[in-house]
Coordinates of C-alpha atoms in Angstrom, one line a residue:
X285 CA 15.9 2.5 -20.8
X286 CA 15.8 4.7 -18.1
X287 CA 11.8 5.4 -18.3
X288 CA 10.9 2.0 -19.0
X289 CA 12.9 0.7 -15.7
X290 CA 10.9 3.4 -14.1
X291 CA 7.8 2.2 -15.1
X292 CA 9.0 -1.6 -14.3
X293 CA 9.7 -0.5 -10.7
X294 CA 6.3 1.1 -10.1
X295 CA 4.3 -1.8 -12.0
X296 CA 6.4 -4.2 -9.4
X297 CA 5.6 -2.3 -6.6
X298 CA 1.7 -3.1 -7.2
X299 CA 2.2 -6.4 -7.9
X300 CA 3.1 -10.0 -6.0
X301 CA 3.8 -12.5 -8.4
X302 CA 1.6 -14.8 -10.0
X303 CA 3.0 -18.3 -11.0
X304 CA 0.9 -20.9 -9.6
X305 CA 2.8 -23.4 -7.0
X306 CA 1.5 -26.9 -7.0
X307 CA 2.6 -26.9 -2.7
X308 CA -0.3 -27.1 -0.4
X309 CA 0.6 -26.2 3.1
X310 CA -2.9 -26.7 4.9
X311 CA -1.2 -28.9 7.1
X312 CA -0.5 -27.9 10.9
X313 CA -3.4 -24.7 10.8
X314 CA -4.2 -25.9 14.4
X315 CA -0.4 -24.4 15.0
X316 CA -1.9 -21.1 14.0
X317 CA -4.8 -21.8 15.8
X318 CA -3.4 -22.1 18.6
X319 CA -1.3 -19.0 18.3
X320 CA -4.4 -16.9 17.4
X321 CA -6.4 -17.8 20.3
X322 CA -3.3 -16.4 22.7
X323 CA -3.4 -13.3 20.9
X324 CA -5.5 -10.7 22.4
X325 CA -4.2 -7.0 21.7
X326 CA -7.0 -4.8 19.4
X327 CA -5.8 -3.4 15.8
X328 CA -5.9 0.0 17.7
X329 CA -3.8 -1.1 21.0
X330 CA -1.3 -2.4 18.6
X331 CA -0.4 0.6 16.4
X332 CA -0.6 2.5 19.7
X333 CA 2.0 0.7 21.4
X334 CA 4.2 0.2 18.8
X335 CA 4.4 4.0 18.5
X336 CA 5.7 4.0 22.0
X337 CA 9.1 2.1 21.1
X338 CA 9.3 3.4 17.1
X339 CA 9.4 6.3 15.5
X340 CA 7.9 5.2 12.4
X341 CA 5.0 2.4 11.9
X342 CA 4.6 1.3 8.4
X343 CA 1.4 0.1 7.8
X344 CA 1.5 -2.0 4.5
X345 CA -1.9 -1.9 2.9
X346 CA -3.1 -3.3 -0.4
X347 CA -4.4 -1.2 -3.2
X348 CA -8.0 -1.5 -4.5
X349 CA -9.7 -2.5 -1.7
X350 CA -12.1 -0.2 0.4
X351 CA -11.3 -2.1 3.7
X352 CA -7.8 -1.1 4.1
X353 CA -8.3 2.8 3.6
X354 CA -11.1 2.7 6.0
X355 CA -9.0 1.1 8.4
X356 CA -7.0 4.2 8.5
X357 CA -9.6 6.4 8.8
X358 CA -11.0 4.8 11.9
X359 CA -7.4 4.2 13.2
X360 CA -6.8 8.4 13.3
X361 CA -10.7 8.8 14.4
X362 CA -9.9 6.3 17.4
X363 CA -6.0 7.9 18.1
X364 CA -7.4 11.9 17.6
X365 CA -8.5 11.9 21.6
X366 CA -5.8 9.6 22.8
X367 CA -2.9 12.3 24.1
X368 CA -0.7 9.3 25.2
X369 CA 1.0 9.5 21.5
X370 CA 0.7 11.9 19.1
X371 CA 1.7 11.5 14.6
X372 CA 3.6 13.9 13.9
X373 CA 3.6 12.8 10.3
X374 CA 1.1 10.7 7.8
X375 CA 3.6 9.7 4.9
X376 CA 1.6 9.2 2.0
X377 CA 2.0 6.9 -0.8
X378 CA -0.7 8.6 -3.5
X379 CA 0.7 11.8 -3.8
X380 CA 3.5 14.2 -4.9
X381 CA 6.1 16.0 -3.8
X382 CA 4.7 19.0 -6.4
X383 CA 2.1 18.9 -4.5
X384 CA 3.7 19.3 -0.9
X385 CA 2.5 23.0 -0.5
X386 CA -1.0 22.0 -1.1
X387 CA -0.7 19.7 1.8
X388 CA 0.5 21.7 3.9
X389 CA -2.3 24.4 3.2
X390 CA -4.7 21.7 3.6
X391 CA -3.5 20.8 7.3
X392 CA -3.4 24.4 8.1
X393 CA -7.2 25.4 7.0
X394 CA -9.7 26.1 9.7
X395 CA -12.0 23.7 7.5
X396 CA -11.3 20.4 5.3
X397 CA -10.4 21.7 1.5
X398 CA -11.3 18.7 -0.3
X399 CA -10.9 20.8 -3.4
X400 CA -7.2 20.3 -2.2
X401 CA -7.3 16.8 -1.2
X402 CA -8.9 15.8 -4.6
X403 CA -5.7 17.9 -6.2
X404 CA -3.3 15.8 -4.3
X405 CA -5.1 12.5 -5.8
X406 CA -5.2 13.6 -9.1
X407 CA -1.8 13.6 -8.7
X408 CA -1.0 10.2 -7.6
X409 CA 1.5 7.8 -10.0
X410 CA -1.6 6.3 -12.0
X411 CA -2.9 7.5 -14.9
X412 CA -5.9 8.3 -13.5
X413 CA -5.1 9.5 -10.6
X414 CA -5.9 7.9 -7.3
X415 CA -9.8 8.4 -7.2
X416 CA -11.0 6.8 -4.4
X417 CA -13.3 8.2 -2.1
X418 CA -11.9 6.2 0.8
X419 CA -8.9 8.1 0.4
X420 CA -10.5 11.4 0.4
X421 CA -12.0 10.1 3.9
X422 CA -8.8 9.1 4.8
X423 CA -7.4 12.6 4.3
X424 CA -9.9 14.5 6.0
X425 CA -9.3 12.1 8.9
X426 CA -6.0 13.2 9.4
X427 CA -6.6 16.7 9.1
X428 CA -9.3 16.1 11.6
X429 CA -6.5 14.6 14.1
X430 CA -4.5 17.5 14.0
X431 CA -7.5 19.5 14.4
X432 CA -8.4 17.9 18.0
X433 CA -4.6 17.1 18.9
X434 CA -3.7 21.2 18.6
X435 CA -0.4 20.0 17.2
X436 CA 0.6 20.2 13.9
X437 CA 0.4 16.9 11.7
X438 CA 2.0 16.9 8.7
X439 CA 0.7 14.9 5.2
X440 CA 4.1 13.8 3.8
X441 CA 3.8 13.8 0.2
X442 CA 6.3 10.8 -1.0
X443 CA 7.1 10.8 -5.0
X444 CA 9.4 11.9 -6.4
X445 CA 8.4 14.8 -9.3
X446 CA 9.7 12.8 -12.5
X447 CA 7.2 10.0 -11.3
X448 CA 4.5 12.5 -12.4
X449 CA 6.7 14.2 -15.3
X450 CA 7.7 10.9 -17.1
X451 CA 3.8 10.0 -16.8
X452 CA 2.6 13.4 -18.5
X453 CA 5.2 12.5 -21.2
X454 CA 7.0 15.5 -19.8
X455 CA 10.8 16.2 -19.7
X456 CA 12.1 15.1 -16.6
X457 CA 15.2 15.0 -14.5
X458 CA 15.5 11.3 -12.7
X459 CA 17.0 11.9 -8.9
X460 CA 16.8 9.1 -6.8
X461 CA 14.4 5.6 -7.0
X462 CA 10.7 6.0 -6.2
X463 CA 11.3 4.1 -3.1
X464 CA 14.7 6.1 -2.0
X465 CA 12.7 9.0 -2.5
X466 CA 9.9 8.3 0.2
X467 CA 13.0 7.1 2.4
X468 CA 14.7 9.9 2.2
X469 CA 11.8 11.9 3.1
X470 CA 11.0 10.1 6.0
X471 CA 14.3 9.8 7.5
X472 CA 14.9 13.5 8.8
X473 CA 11.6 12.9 10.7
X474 CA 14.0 9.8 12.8
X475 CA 17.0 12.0 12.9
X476 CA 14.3 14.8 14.7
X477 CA 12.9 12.1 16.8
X478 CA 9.1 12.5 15.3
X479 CA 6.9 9.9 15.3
X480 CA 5.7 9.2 10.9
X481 CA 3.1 6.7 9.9
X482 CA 4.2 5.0 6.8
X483 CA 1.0 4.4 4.7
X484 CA 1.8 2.5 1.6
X485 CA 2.0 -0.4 -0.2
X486 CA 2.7 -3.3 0.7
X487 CA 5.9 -3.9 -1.5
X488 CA 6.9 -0.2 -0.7
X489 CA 6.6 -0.5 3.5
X490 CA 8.6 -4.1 3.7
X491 CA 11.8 -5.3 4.0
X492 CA 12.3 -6.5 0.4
X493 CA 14.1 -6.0 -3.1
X494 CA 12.4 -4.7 -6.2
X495 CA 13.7 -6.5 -9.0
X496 CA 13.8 -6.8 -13.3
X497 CA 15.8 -9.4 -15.3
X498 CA 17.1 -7.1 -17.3
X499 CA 17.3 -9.8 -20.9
X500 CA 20.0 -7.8 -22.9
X501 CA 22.6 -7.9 -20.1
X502 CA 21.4 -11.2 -18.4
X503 CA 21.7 -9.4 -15.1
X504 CA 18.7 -8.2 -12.5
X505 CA 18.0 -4.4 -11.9
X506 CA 17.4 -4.6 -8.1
X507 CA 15.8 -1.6 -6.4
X508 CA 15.5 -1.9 -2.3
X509 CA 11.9 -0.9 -1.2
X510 CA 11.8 2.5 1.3
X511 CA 11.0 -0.3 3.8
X512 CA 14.3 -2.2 3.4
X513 CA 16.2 1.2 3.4
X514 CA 14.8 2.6 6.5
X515 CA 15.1 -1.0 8.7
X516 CA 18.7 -1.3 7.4
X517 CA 19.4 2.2 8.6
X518 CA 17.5 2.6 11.5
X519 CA 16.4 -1.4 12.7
X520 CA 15.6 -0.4 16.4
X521 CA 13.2 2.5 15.1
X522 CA 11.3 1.3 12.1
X523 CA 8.6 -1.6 12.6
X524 CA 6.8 -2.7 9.1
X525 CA 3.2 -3.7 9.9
X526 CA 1.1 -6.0 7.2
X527 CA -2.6 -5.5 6.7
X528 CA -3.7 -8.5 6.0
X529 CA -5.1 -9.5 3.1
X530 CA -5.5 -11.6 -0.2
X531 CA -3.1 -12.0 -3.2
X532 CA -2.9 -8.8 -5.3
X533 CA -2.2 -8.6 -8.9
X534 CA -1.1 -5.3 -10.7
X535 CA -4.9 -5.5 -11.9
X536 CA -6.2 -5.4 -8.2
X537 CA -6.9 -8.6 -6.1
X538 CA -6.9 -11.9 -8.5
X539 CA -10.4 -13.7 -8.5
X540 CA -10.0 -16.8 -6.8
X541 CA -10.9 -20.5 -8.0
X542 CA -13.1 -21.2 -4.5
X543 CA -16.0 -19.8 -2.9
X544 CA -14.0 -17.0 -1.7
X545 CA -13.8 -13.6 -3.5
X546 CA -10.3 -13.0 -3.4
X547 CA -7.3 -15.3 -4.1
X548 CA -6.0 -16.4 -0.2
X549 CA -2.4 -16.1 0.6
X550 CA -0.6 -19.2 1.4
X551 CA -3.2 -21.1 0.1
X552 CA -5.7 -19.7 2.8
X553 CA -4.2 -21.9 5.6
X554 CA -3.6 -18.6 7.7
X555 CA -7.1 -17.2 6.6
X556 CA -8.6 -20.7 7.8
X557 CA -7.2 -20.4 11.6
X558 CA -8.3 -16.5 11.7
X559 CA -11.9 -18.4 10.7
X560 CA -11.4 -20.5 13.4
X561 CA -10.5 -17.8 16.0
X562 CA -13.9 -16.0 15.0
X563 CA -12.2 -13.9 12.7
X564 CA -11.6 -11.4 15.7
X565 CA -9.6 -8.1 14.5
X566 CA -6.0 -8.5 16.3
X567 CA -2.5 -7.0 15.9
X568 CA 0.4 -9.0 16.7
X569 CA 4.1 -9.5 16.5
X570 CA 4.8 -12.4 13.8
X571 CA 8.3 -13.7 15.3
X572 CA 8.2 -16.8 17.3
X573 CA 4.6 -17.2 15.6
X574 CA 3.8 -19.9 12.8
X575 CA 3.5 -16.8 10.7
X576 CA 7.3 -16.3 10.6
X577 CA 8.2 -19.5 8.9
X578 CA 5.8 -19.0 6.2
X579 CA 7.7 -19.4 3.1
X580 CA 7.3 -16.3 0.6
X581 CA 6.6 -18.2 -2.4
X582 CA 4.1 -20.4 -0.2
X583 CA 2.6 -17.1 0.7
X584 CA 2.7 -15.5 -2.7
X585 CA 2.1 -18.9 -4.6
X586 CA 4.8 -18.6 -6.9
X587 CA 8.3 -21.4 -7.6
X588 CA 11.2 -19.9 -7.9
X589 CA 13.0 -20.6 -11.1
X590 CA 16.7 -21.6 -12.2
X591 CA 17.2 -17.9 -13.2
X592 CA 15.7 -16.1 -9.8
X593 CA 17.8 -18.4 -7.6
X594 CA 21.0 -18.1 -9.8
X595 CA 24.1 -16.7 -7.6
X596 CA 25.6 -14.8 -10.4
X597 CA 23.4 -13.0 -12.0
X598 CA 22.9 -10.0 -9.2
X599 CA 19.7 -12.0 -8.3
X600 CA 18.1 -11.0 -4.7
X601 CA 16.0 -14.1 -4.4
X602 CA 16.2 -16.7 -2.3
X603 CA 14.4 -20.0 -1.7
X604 CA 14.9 -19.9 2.0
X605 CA 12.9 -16.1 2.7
X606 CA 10.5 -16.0 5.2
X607 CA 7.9 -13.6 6.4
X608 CA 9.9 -12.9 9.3
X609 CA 12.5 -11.4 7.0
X610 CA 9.8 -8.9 5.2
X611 CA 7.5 -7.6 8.2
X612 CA 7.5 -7.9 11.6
X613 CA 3.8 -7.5 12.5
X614 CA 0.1 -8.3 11.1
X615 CA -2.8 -6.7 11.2
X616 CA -6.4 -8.5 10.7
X617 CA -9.3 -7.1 10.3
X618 CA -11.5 -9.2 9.0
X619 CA -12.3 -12.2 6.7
X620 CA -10.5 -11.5 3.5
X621 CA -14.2 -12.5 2.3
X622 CA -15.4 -9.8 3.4
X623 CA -13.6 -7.2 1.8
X624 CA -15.2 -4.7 -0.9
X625 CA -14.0 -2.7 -3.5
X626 CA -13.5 1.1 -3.1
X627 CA -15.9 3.6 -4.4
X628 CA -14.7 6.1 -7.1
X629 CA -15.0 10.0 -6.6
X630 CA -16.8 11.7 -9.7
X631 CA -15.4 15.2 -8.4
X632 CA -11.8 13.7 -9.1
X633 CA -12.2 14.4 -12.8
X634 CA -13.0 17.9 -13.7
X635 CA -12.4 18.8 -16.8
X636 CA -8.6 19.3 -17.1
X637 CA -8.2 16.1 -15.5
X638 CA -10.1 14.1 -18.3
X639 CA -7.8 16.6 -20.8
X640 CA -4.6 15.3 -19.1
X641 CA -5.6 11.6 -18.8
X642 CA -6.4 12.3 -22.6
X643 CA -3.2 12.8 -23.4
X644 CA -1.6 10.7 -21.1
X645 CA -3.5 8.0 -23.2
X646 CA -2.8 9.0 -27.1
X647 CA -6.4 11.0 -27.2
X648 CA -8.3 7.7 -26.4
X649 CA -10.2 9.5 -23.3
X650 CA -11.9 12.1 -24.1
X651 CA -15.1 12.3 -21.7
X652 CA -15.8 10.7 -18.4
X653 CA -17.6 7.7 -19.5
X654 CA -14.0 6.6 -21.2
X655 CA -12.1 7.1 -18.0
X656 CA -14.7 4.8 -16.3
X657 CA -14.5 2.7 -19.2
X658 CA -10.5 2.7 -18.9
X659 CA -10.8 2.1 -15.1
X660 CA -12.7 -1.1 -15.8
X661 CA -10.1 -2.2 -18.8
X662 CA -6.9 -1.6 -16.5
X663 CA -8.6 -3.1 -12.8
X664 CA -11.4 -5.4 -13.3
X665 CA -11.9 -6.1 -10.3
X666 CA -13.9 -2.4 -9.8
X667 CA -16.1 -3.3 -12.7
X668 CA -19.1 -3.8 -10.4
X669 CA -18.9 -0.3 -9.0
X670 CA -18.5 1.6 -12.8
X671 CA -21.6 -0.1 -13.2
X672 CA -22.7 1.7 -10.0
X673 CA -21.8 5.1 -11.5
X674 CA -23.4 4.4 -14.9
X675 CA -26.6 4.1 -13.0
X676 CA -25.8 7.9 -10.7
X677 CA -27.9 11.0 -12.6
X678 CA -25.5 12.8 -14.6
X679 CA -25.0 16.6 -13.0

């Protein structure tokens, strides 16, 4: 029971949920509109000054899309000559705390060690990995960073061990939650004073519950996310930034129903006044905004049921959650349109990599080709760029 609640958790924690609402809420976008067109402070600006009155800025990304990773490459490219701030931490979502020592070499070297990087990736709570080149770029970024600052930067490794044990099929000790774990390791950095950016998921970085209905007890398994843990310790020091984007599956983004690529959140009424604003990149606080009253099953396109709203059941739910009770800021970038899929990382998968994901898949992968051909099976959505690869001379 113990493994499969494991396993729940992470699936959740990649997921937003996918029941189709019938409410349409394209009413009053001139309200956002309007607020848009006030709003004036650059992505950049924004993390910036947030990182003068916090010591840790989450910044909630979505998986499987290139757009969000590149954003924090250019974000450390931009902050690496600005001595107004400095990170004294990048906590790190795909990687593990095995692997800590390896990061720490790698910010130390004179010179990037990808070899390293691509270690640390390989070793990221998928079963194959986290091989995105993106995120290779992202890496070297940060060790770049520390590189000009002349301060030390650490990469903060965040899961716990058993995440990687139970997915080997190991033996393995369960300590604390995935998400309690990445708390936990951020917190001595606010008791210190430090300054951590908090690079994750989405459903890690806000202010939320985790939750299973567990069938044979008739009672919900509730997990809080590391976001909800570190603003209910520390409220006046943590401030949880979305990246926005579209509606995310646990297969990657959800192929929408209208000329746009990916499914819009709250039925695109948001995305529609960002259009209207000349879908100029902004940061900005969401409270006293439209944003804030943004129902979460408007925004995630879900109804709540009988069961999720029941009061005695241990249920976290409830009808009346907003936005403003999950993050308190939002990042756009661009037109949600716009966004591309990230490109995969041959190098990732040496040889005792495709022997591990072998057995971490009953035998079924035994070359390459299969772990493209399971990549395609598990995210569809990255289908077009396997086909990219089949087409790259074989080395």
């Amino acid at each position: 029971m113990k493994k499969i609640l494991i396993f729940i958790f992470c699936s959740l924690s990649l997921a937003a949920p996918t029941q189709t609402s019938q409410s349409h809420i394209r009413d009053n976008i001139s309200d956002y509109t309007s607020f848009l067109q006030g709003q004036t402070t650059t992505p950049y600006d924004y993390i910036k000054g947030k990182f003068r009155d916090y010591d840790v800025v989450a910044l909630g990304e979505d998986h499987w899309v290139s757009d969000h990773m590149k954003f924090l490459s250019s974000f450390l490219q931009e902050a690496e000559s600005d001595t107004t701030f400095h990170i004294d931490a990048l906590a790190w979502e795909s990687g593990n705390i095995i692997d800590q020592g390896k990061a720490d070499t790698l910010m130390a070297a004179p010179s990037f060690r990808e070899e390293l990087a691509l270690q640390i990736l390989r070793d990221a709570a998928d079963t194959y990995g986290w091989p995105y080149r993106e995120a290779v770029d992202a890496l070297k970024a940060l060790w770049h960073y520390a590189k000009v600052q002349k301060k030390r930067t650490r990469l903060l490794l965040l899961d716990p061990p058993y995440m990687l044990q139970a997915l080997d099929g190991e033996k393995y000790h369960f300590t604390l939650s995935r998400d309690q774990s990445m708390a936990n390791r951020i917190t001595g950095y606010i008791q210190s004073g430090r300054k951590v950016l908090f690079y994750a998921g989405s459903a890690h970085t806000q202010n939320q519950f985790h939750a299973v209905f567990l069938q044979r007890y008739g009672r919900y398994a509730v997990q809080a996310t590391a976001g909800k843990i570190l603003k209910t310790l520390y409220p006046r020091k943590v401030f949880s930034i979305k990246l926005w984007g579209g509606l995310m599956g646990s297969n990657g983004y959800m192929p929408s129903n209208d000329s746009f690529r990916w499914q819009r959140c709250g039925d695109g009424k948001a995305d529609e006044a960002f259009e209207r604003n000349g879908n100029k990149p902004l940061g900005f606080d969401i409270a006293d905004s439209p944003f804030a009253d943004m129902k979460v099953n408007d925004y995630f396109h879900f109804s709540y049921t009988e069961q999720m709203l029941s009061t005695t059941n241990g249920s976290p739910f409830r009808e009346a959650e907003t936005l403003k009770d999950r993050i308190d800021g939002i990042i756009f970038l661009h037109s949600v349109s716009k966004f591309t899929i990230p490109h995969i990382e041959p190098s990732v998968f040496n040889d005792a990599f495709i022997r591990r994901i072998g057995k971490r898949t009953g035998g079924s992968v035994k070359s390459l080709a299969d772990v493209y051909a399971l990549i395609q099976e598990k995210h569809p959505t990255l289908a077009p760029e396997i086909e990219r690869l089949k087409t790259l001379p074989k080395q």
